PDB file of C-alpha atoms in Angstrom:
ATOM      1  CA  GLN A   1       3.272 -87.890  32.639  1.00 74.00           C
ATOM      2  CA  SER A   2       2.003 -91.464  32.205  1.00 86.00           C
ATOM      3  CA  ALA A   3      -0.342 -93.291  34.539  1.00 92.00           C
ATOM      4  CA  LEU A   4       1.189 -95.719  37.010  1.00 97.00           C
ATOM      5  CA  THR A   5       0.682 -99.383  36.106  1.00 98.00           C
ATOM      6  CA  GLN A   6      -1.538-101.561  38.268  1.00 98.00           C
ATOM      7  CA  PRO A   7      -2.990-105.026  37.600  1.00 98.00           C
ATOM      8  CA  ARG A   8      -6.603-104.854  36.492  1.00 98.00           C
ATOM      9  CA  SER A   9      -7.736-107.277  39.164  1.00 98.00           C
ATOM     10  CA  VAL A  10      -6.650-109.493  42.049  1.00 98.00           C
ATOM     11  CA  SER A  11      -8.685-111.895  44.118  1.00 97.00           C
ATOM     12  CA  GLY A  12      -8.464-113.944  47.276  1.00 97.00           C
ATOM     13  CA  SER A  13     -10.526-115.885  49.743  1.00 97.00           C
ATOM     14  CA  PRO A  14     -11.447-114.474  53.146  1.00 97.00           C
ATOM     15  CA  GLY A  15      -8.467-114.613  55.470  1.00 97.00           C
ATOM     16  CA  GLN A  16      -5.930-114.777  52.659  1.00 97.00           C
ATOM     17  CA  SER A  17      -3.469-112.042  51.710  1.00 97.00           C
ATOM     18  CA  VAL A  18      -3.428-110.164  48.415  1.00 98.00           C
ATOM     19  CA  THR A  19      -0.843-107.735  47.087  1.00 98.00           C
ATOM     20  CA  ILE A  20      -1.415-105.015  44.518  1.00 98.00           C
ATOM     21  CA  SER A  21       1.559-103.658  42.627  1.00 98.00           C
ATOM     22  CA  CYS A  22       1.968-100.133  41.322  1.00 98.00           C
ATOM     23  CA  THR A  23       4.793 -99.587  38.857  1.00 98.00           C
ATOM     24  CA  GLY A  24       6.058 -96.168  37.932  1.00 98.00           C
ATOM     25  CA  THR A  25       9.276 -94.629  36.659  1.00 97.00           C
ATOM     26  CA  SER A  26      12.297 -92.737  37.889  1.00 95.00           C
ATOM     27  CA  SER A  27      10.186 -89.578  37.573  1.00 95.00           C
ATOM     28  CA  ASP A  28       7.708 -90.609  40.238  1.00 97.00           C
ATOM     29  CA  VAL A  29       7.654 -93.810  42.322  1.00 97.00           C
ATOM     30  CA  GLY A  30      11.354 -94.427  41.811  1.00 97.00           C
ATOM     31  CA  THR A  31      12.379 -91.030  43.165  1.00 96.00           C
ATOM     32  CA  TYR A  32       9.818 -89.994  45.758  1.00 96.00           C
ATOM     33  CA  ASN A  33       8.607 -91.764  48.888  1.00 97.00           C
ATOM     34  CA  PHE A  34       5.249 -90.101  48.370  1.00 97.00           C
ATOM     35  CA  VAL A  35       3.080 -93.008  47.284  1.00 98.00           C
ATOM     36  CA  SER A  36      -0.473 -93.153  48.594  1.00 98.00           C
ATOM     37  CA  TRP A  37      -3.239 -95.698  48.191  1.00 98.00           C
ATOM     38  CA  TYR A  38      -6.993 -95.136  47.988  1.00 98.00           C
ATOM     39  CA  GLN A  39      -9.918 -97.515  48.357  1.00 98.00           C
ATOM     40  CA  GLN A  40     -13.078 -96.812  46.380  1.00 98.00           C
ATOM     41  CA  HIS A  41     -16.376 -98.597  46.745  1.00 98.00           C
ATOM     42  CA  PRO A  42     -18.886 -98.239  43.888  1.00 96.00           C
ATOM     43  CA  GLY A  43     -20.535 -94.845  43.792  1.00 96.00           C
ATOM     44  CA  LYS A  44     -18.406 -93.512  46.632  1.00 97.00           C
ATOM     45  CA  ALA A  45     -15.499 -91.140  46.946  1.00 98.00           C
ATOM     46  CA  PRO A  46     -12.042 -92.669  47.363  1.00 98.00           C
ATOM     47  CA  LYS A  47     -10.732 -93.151  50.897  1.00 98.00           C
ATOM     48  CA  LEU A  48      -7.094 -92.787  51.929  1.00 98.00           C
ATOM     49  CA  MET A  49      -5.624 -96.098  53.101  1.00 98.00           C
ATOM     50  CA  ILE A  50      -1.838 -95.595  53.006  1.00 98.00           C
ATOM     51  CA  TYR A  51       0.363 -92.532  52.529  1.00 98.00           C
ATOM     52  CA  ASP A  52       4.083 -91.907  52.183  1.00 97.00           C
ATOM     53  CA  VAL A  53       4.561 -95.520  50.997  1.00 98.00           C
ATOM     54  CA  SER A  54       3.825 -97.255  54.287  1.00 98.00           C
ATOM     55  CA  GLU A  55       2.110 -94.906  56.720  1.00 97.00           C
ATOM     56  CA  ARG A  56      -1.380 -95.861  57.808  1.00 98.00           C
ATOM     57  CA  PRO A  57      -3.862 -93.128  58.806  1.00 96.00           C
ATOM     58  CA  SER A  58      -5.708 -93.543  62.070  1.00 96.00           C
ATOM     59  CA  GLY A  59      -8.816 -95.635  61.630  1.00 96.00           C
ATOM     60  CA  VAL A  60      -7.427 -97.760  58.788  1.00 98.00           C
ATOM     61  CA  PRO A  61      -7.212-101.426  59.814  1.00 97.00           C
ATOM     62  CA  HIS A  62      -3.741-102.844  60.477  1.00 97.00           C
ATOM     63  CA  ARG A  63      -4.289-105.489  57.808  1.00 98.00           C
ATOM     64  CA  PHE A  64      -3.497-102.814  55.208  1.00 98.00           C
ATOM     65  CA  SER A  65       0.210-102.212  54.660  1.00 98.00           C
ATOM     66  CA  GLY A  66       2.374-100.593  52.028  1.00 98.00           C
ATOM     67  CA  SER A  67       5.928-100.931  50.771  1.00 98.00           C
ATOM     68  CA  LYS A  68       8.183 -99.890  47.911  1.00 98.00           C
ATOM     69  CA  SER A  69      11.126-101.314  46.035  1.00 97.00           C
ATOM     70  CA  GLY A  70      12.710 -99.392  43.201  1.00 97.00           C
ATOM     71  CA  HIS A  71      10.041 -98.159  40.808  1.00 97.00           C
ATOM     72  CA  THR A  72       7.295-100.410  42.239  1.00 98.00           C
ATOM     73  CA  ALA A  73       5.090 -99.766  45.252  1.00 98.00           C
ATOM     74  CA  SER A  74       2.816-102.388  46.750  1.00 98.00           C
ATOM     75  CA  LEU A  75      -0.297-102.537  48.879  1.00 98.00           C
ATOM     76  CA  THR A  76      -0.900-105.721  50.854  1.00 98.00           C
ATOM     77  CA  ILE A  77      -4.168-106.673  52.472  1.00 98.00           C
ATOM     78  CA  SER A  78      -3.585-109.390  55.057  1.00 97.00           C
ATOM     79  CA  GLY A  79      -6.538-111.359  56.340  1.00 95.00           C
ATOM     80  CA  LEU A  80      -8.855-110.345  53.525  1.00 97.00           C
ATOM     81  CA  GLN A  81     -12.398-109.476  54.575  1.00 98.00           C
ATOM     82  CA  ALA A  82     -15.590-109.146  52.571  1.00 97.00           C
ATOM     83  CA  GLU A  83     -15.678-105.384  53.058  1.00 97.00           C
ATOM     84  CA  ASP A  84     -12.260-105.078  51.413  1.00 98.00           C
ATOM     85  CA  GLU A  85     -13.820-105.807  48.026  1.00 98.00           C
ATOM     86  CA  ALA A  86     -13.362-102.533  46.184  1.00 98.00           C
ATOM     87  CA  GLU A  87     -11.249-100.699  43.623  1.00 98.00           C
ATOM     88  CA  TYR A  88      -7.800 -99.591  44.786  1.00 98.00           C
ATOM     89  CA  TYR A  89      -5.745 -96.784  43.296  1.00 98.00           C
ATOM     90  CA  CYS A  90      -2.136 -95.845  43.876  1.00 98.00           C
ATOM     91  CA  CYS A  91      -0.886 -92.310  43.491  1.00 98.00           C
ATOM     92  CA  SER A  92       2.613 -90.866  43.393  1.00 97.00           C
ATOM     93  CA  TYR A  93       4.082 -87.403  43.566  1.00 96.00           C
ATOM     94  CA  ALA A  94       5.808 -86.787  40.239  1.00 96.00           C
ATOM     95  CA  GLY A  95       7.776 -83.641  40.992  1.00 93.00           C
ATOM     96  CA  SER A  96       7.074 -79.982  40.224  1.00 93.00           C
ATOM     97  CA  TYR A  97       3.844 -80.117  42.221  1.00 94.00           C
ATOM     98  CA  THR A  98       2.250 -82.730  39.991  1.00 95.00           C
ATOM     99  CA  TRP A  99       0.708 -86.084  40.868  1.00 97.00           C
ATOM    100  CA  VAL A 100      -0.082 -89.220  38.882  1.00 97.00           C
ATOM    101  CA  PHE A 101      -2.513 -92.052  39.615  1.00 98.00           C
ATOM    102  CA  GLY A 102      -2.546 -95.693  38.682  1.00 98.00           C
ATOM    103  CA  GLY A 103      -5.301 -97.184  36.559  1.00 97.00           C
ATOM    104  CA  GLY A 104      -6.897 -98.989  39.479  1.00 98.00           C
ATOM    105  CA  THR A 105      -7.132-102.598  40.664  1.00 98.00           C
ATOM    106  CA  LYS A 106     -10.351-104.410  41.404  1.00 98.00           C
ATOM    107  CA  VAL A 107     -10.033-106.589  44.511  1.00 98.00           C
ATOM    108  CA  THR A 108     -12.509-109.445  44.617  1.00 98.00           C
ATOM    109  CA  VAL A 109     -13.150-111.486  47.751  1.00 97.00           C
ATOM    110  CA  LEU A 110     -14.034-114.977  46.632  1.00 95.00           C
TER     111      LEU A 110
ATOM    112  CA  GLN B   1     -13.801 -82.298  61.018  1.00 93.00           C
ATOM    113  CA  LEU B   2     -13.205 -80.876  57.567  1.00 96.00           C
ATOM    114  CA  GLN B   3     -15.808 -81.602  54.927  1.00 98.00           C
ATOM    115  CA  LEU B   4     -15.774 -80.636  51.262  1.00 98.00           C
ATOM    116  CA  GLN B   5     -18.756 -80.245  48.937  1.00 98.00           C
ATOM    117  CA  GLU B   6     -18.696 -79.762  45.184  1.00 98.00           C
ATOM    118  CA  SER B   7     -21.324 -77.736  43.372  1.00 98.00           C
ATOM    119  CA  GLY B   8     -22.014 -76.638  39.817  1.00 97.00           C
ATOM    120  CA  PRO B   9     -23.912 -77.552  36.649  1.00 97.00           C
ATOM    121  CA  GLY B  10     -24.287 -81.226  35.941  1.00 96.00           C
ATOM    122  CA  LEU B  11     -24.579 -80.646  32.202  1.00 98.00           C
ATOM    123  CA  VAL B  12     -22.270 -78.575  30.015  1.00 98.00           C
ATOM    124  CA  LYS B  13     -22.413 -78.134  26.255  1.00 98.00           C
ATOM    125  CA  PRO B  14     -19.417 -79.023  24.074  1.00 98.00           C
ATOM    126  CA  SER B  15     -16.958 -76.147  23.539  1.00 97.00           C
ATOM    127  CA  GLU B  16     -18.278 -74.316  26.606  1.00 98.00           C
ATOM    128  CA  THR B  17     -16.618 -73.841  29.984  1.00 98.00           C
ATOM    129  CA  LEU B  18     -17.148 -76.175  32.916  1.00 98.00           C
ATOM    130  CA  SER B  19     -17.276 -74.325  36.237  1.00 98.00           C
ATOM    131  CA  LEU B  20     -17.248 -76.015  39.623  1.00 98.00           C
ATOM    132  CA  THR B  21     -16.973 -74.771  43.185  1.00 98.00           C
ATOM    133  CA  CYS B  22     -15.843 -76.572  46.322  1.00 98.00           C
ATOM    134  CA  THR B  23     -17.062 -75.302  49.681  1.00 98.00           C
ATOM    135  CA  LEU B  24     -15.248 -76.120  52.908  1.00 97.00           C
ATOM    136  CA  SER B  25     -16.884 -76.647  56.259  1.00 96.00           C
ATOM    137  CA  GLY B  26     -15.150 -77.406  59.518  1.00 95.00           C
ATOM    138  CA  GLY B  27     -11.857 -75.890  58.406  1.00 94.00           C
ATOM    139  CA  SER B  28     -10.271 -72.820  56.837  1.00 94.00           C
ATOM    140  CA  ILE B  29      -9.036 -72.581  53.287  1.00 95.00           C
ATOM    141  CA  THR B  30      -6.342 -70.134  54.443  1.00 94.00           C
ATOM    142  CA  SER B  31      -4.468 -72.780  56.401  1.00 88.00           C
ATOM    143  CA  GLY B  32      -0.902 -72.664  55.190  1.00 87.00           C
ATOM    144  CA  ASP B  33      -0.443 -76.373  55.751  1.00 88.00           C
ATOM    145  CA  TYR B  34      -2.528 -77.520  52.820  1.00 95.00           C
ATOM    146  CA  PHE B  35      -3.139 -77.248  49.117  1.00 96.00           C
ATOM    147  CA  TRP B  36      -6.591 -77.732  47.651  1.00 97.00           C
ATOM    148  CA  GLY B  37      -7.325 -79.636  44.490  1.00 97.00           C
ATOM    149  CA  TRP B  38      -9.453 -81.362  41.908  1.00 98.00           C
ATOM    150  CA  ILE B  39      -9.414 -84.972  40.788  1.00 98.00           C
ATOM    151  CA  ARG B  40     -11.727 -86.423  38.177  1.00 98.00           C
ATOM    152  CA  GLN B  41     -12.942 -89.867  37.191  1.00 98.00           C
ATOM    153  CA  PRO B  42     -14.457 -90.553  33.754  1.00 97.00           C
ATOM    154  CA  PRO B  43     -17.230 -93.152  33.755  1.00 96.00           C
ATOM    155  CA  GLY B  44     -15.838 -96.625  34.317  1.00 95.00           C
ATOM    156  CA  LYS B  45     -12.267 -95.329  34.391  1.00 96.00           C
ATOM    157  CA  GLY B  46      -9.562 -94.419  36.859  1.00 96.00           C
ATOM    158  CA  LEU B  47      -8.661 -91.275  38.740  1.00 98.00           C
ATOM    159  CA  GLU B  48      -6.905 -88.334  37.121  1.00 98.00           C
ATOM    160  CA  TRP B  49      -5.293 -85.463  39.013  1.00 98.00           C
ATOM    161  CA  VAL B  50      -6.555 -82.199  37.494  1.00 98.00           C
ATOM    162  CA  GLY B  51      -4.813 -79.539  39.534  1.00 97.00           C
ATOM    163  CA  SER B  52      -3.967 -78.120  42.939  1.00 96.00           C
ATOM    164  CA  LEU B  53      -3.837 -74.627  44.377  1.00 95.00           C
ATOM    165  CA  PHE B  54      -2.741 -72.800  47.472  1.00 94.00           C
ATOM    166  CA  TYR B  55      -4.956 -70.231  49.160  1.00 93.00           C
ATOM    167  CA  THR B  56      -2.720 -67.459  47.817  1.00 92.00           C
ATOM    168  CA  GLY B  57      -3.722 -68.465  44.297  1.00 89.00           C
ATOM    169  CA  THR B  58      -0.542 -70.303  43.373  1.00 94.00           C
ATOM    170  CA  SER B  59      -1.694 -73.205  41.230  1.00 96.00           C
ATOM    171  CA  TYR B  60      -0.397 -76.289  39.446  1.00 96.00           C
ATOM    172  CA  TYR B  61      -2.126 -78.272  36.739  1.00 97.00           C
ATOM    173  CA  ASN B  62      -1.974 -81.595  34.957  1.00 96.00           C
ATOM    174  CA  PRO B  63       0.178 -80.959  31.866  1.00 95.00           C
ATOM    175  CA  SER B  64      -2.442 -82.616  29.683  1.00 95.00           C
ATOM    176  CA  LEU B  65      -5.064 -80.071  30.781  1.00 96.00           C
ATOM    177  CA  LYS B  66      -2.883 -77.065  31.490  1.00 94.00           C
ATOM    178  CA  THR B  67      -3.974 -74.979  28.502  1.00 96.00           C
ATOM    179  CA  ARG B  68      -7.669 -75.259  29.440  1.00 98.00           C
ATOM    180  CA  VAL B  69      -7.693 -75.127  33.246  1.00 98.00           C
ATOM    181  CA  THR B  70      -7.804 -72.259  35.675  1.00 97.00           C
ATOM    182  CA  SER B  71      -8.571 -72.242  39.389  1.00 96.00           C
ATOM    183  CA  SER B  72      -9.134 -69.661  42.068  1.00 96.00           C
ATOM    184  CA  VAL B  73      -9.780 -69.219  45.772  1.00 96.00           C
ATOM    185  CA  ASP B  74     -12.427 -67.122  47.486  1.00 96.00           C
ATOM    186  CA  THR B  75     -11.270 -66.836  51.075  1.00 95.00           C
ATOM    187  CA  SER B  76     -14.339 -64.826  52.111  1.00 96.00           C
ATOM    188  CA  LYS B  77     -16.575 -67.748  51.175  1.00 97.00           C
ATOM    189  CA  ASN B  78     -14.119 -70.497  52.166  1.00 97.00           C
ATOM    190  CA  GLN B  79     -14.342 -71.834  48.622  1.00 97.00           C
ATOM    191  CA  PHE B  80     -12.154 -72.700  45.690  1.00 97.00           C
ATOM    192  CA  SER B  81     -13.178 -73.101  42.086  1.00 98.00           C
ATOM    193  CA  LEU B  82     -12.255 -74.845  38.856  1.00 98.00           C
ATOM    194  CA  LYS B  83     -12.826 -73.728  35.298  1.00 98.00           C
ATOM    195  CA  LEU B  84     -12.193 -76.023  32.336  1.00 98.00           C
ATOM    196  CA  SER B  85     -12.650 -74.438  28.938  1.00 98.00           C
ATOM    197  CA  SER B  86     -13.464 -75.865  25.509  1.00 98.00           C
ATOM    198  CA  VAL B  87     -14.895 -79.046  26.957  1.00 98.00           C
ATOM    199  CA  THR B  88     -15.578 -82.173  24.939  1.00 98.00           C
ATOM    200  CA  ALA B  89     -17.219 -85.492  25.740  1.00 98.00           C
ATOM    201  CA  ALA B  90     -13.857 -86.662  27.070  1.00 98.00           C
ATOM    202  CA  ASP B  91     -14.288 -84.249  29.983  1.00 98.00           C
ATOM    203  CA  THR B  92     -17.401 -86.080  31.153  1.00 98.00           C
ATOM    204  CA  ALA B  93     -16.525 -87.339  34.615  1.00 98.00           C
ATOM    205  CA  VAL B  94     -17.196 -87.250  38.312  1.00 98.00           C
ATOM    206  CA  TYR B  95     -15.176 -84.357  39.685  1.00 98.00           C
ATOM    207  CA  PHE B  96     -13.918 -84.572  43.272  1.00 98.00           C
ATOM    208  CA  CYS B  97     -12.515 -81.714  45.297  1.00 98.00           C
ATOM    209  CA  VAL B  98      -9.842 -82.655  47.801  1.00 98.00           C
ATOM    210  CA  ARG B  99      -7.475 -81.350  50.394  1.00 97.00           C
ATOM    211  CA  LEU B 100      -3.831 -82.003  49.588  1.00 96.00           C
ATOM    212  CA  VAL B 101      -1.583 -82.548  52.572  1.00 95.00           C
ATOM    213  CA  PHE B 102       2.016 -81.738  51.737  1.00 90.00           C
ATOM    214  CA  ARG B 103       3.613 -81.226  55.139  1.00 86.00           C
ATOM    215  CA  GLY B 104       4.069 -84.240  57.370  1.00 80.00           C
ATOM    216  CA  GLY B 105       2.862 -86.356  54.509  1.00 86.00           C
ATOM    217  CA  ASN B 106       1.856 -86.172  50.877  1.00 93.00           C
ATOM    218  CA  TYR B 107      -1.684 -87.321  50.157  1.00 97.00           C
ATOM    219  CA  PHE B 108      -5.252 -86.342  49.283  1.00 98.00           C
ATOM    220  CA  ASP B 109      -7.661 -86.376  52.227  1.00 96.00           C
ATOM    221  CA  PRO B 110     -10.513 -85.793  52.707  1.00 97.00           C
ATOM    222  CA  TRP B 111     -12.461 -85.976  49.457  1.00 98.00           C
ATOM    223  CA  GLY B 112     -15.773 -84.400  48.617  1.00 98.00           C
ATOM    224  CA  PRO B 113     -18.563 -86.780  47.574  1.00 98.00           C
ATOM    225  CA  GLY B 114     -18.038 -85.843  43.928  1.00 98.00           C
ATOM    226  CA  ILE B 115     -20.212 -84.226  41.309  1.00 98.00           C
ATOM    227  CA  GLN B 116     -21.163 -85.797  37.991  1.00 98.00           C
ATOM    228  CA  VAL B 117     -20.546 -83.507  35.036  1.00 98.00           C
ATOM    229  CA  THR B 118     -21.753 -84.554  31.600  1.00 98.00           C
ATOM    230  CA  VAL B 119     -20.651 -82.814  28.420  1.00 98.00           C
ATOM    231  CA  SER B 120     -23.418 -83.087  25.868  1.00 97.00           C
ATOM    232  CA  SER B 121     -25.439 -80.905  23.546  1.00 96.00           C
TER     233      SER B 121
END
């Protein structure tokens, strides 16, 4: 069970869009539509932003969206805002009641 | 609204057993719609799923930790617990307890605030 692969960092100016990729294998992302995304500000607990690839929980801004193609899931933040600066983690179900996370991506708002 | 709170020693000696408890408020641990779980985060690093359990005691663990982890549920106290044996410095981390939704979705929410556990003599 290897960690999902995410870019270490992405950045954008306010109002721009950024996309974070999350690459797995046929054992996780490629097989299951159970990818979730979490936002973590320093010193805080992670917060659910997207689940089941593209579903957005109530209260999460519409500028956050998710998608998947093959073994790679993506989180897009459209209309980047200062408060979006945080670490983002993807997570996938990996079968047999196990889960695997990505290494995390630091989003910087320029 | 469900809230989770971790508790336990913040310092554990190498080779000893780390023991943590998660207490629920605003919800019941016996709900058949959820699993309960632990996720940890070493300092400056990413998240790692540790394990998940159902209120009946059925549990699943990260293969890399499986030989050292056990978990249990105390329905009378609305709590679940984690034990990690033979700890080393590599087990130093913030440990979060979580609710795992697996019906009508597959995700971890909510999360407890986390508890820092340091392994050191």
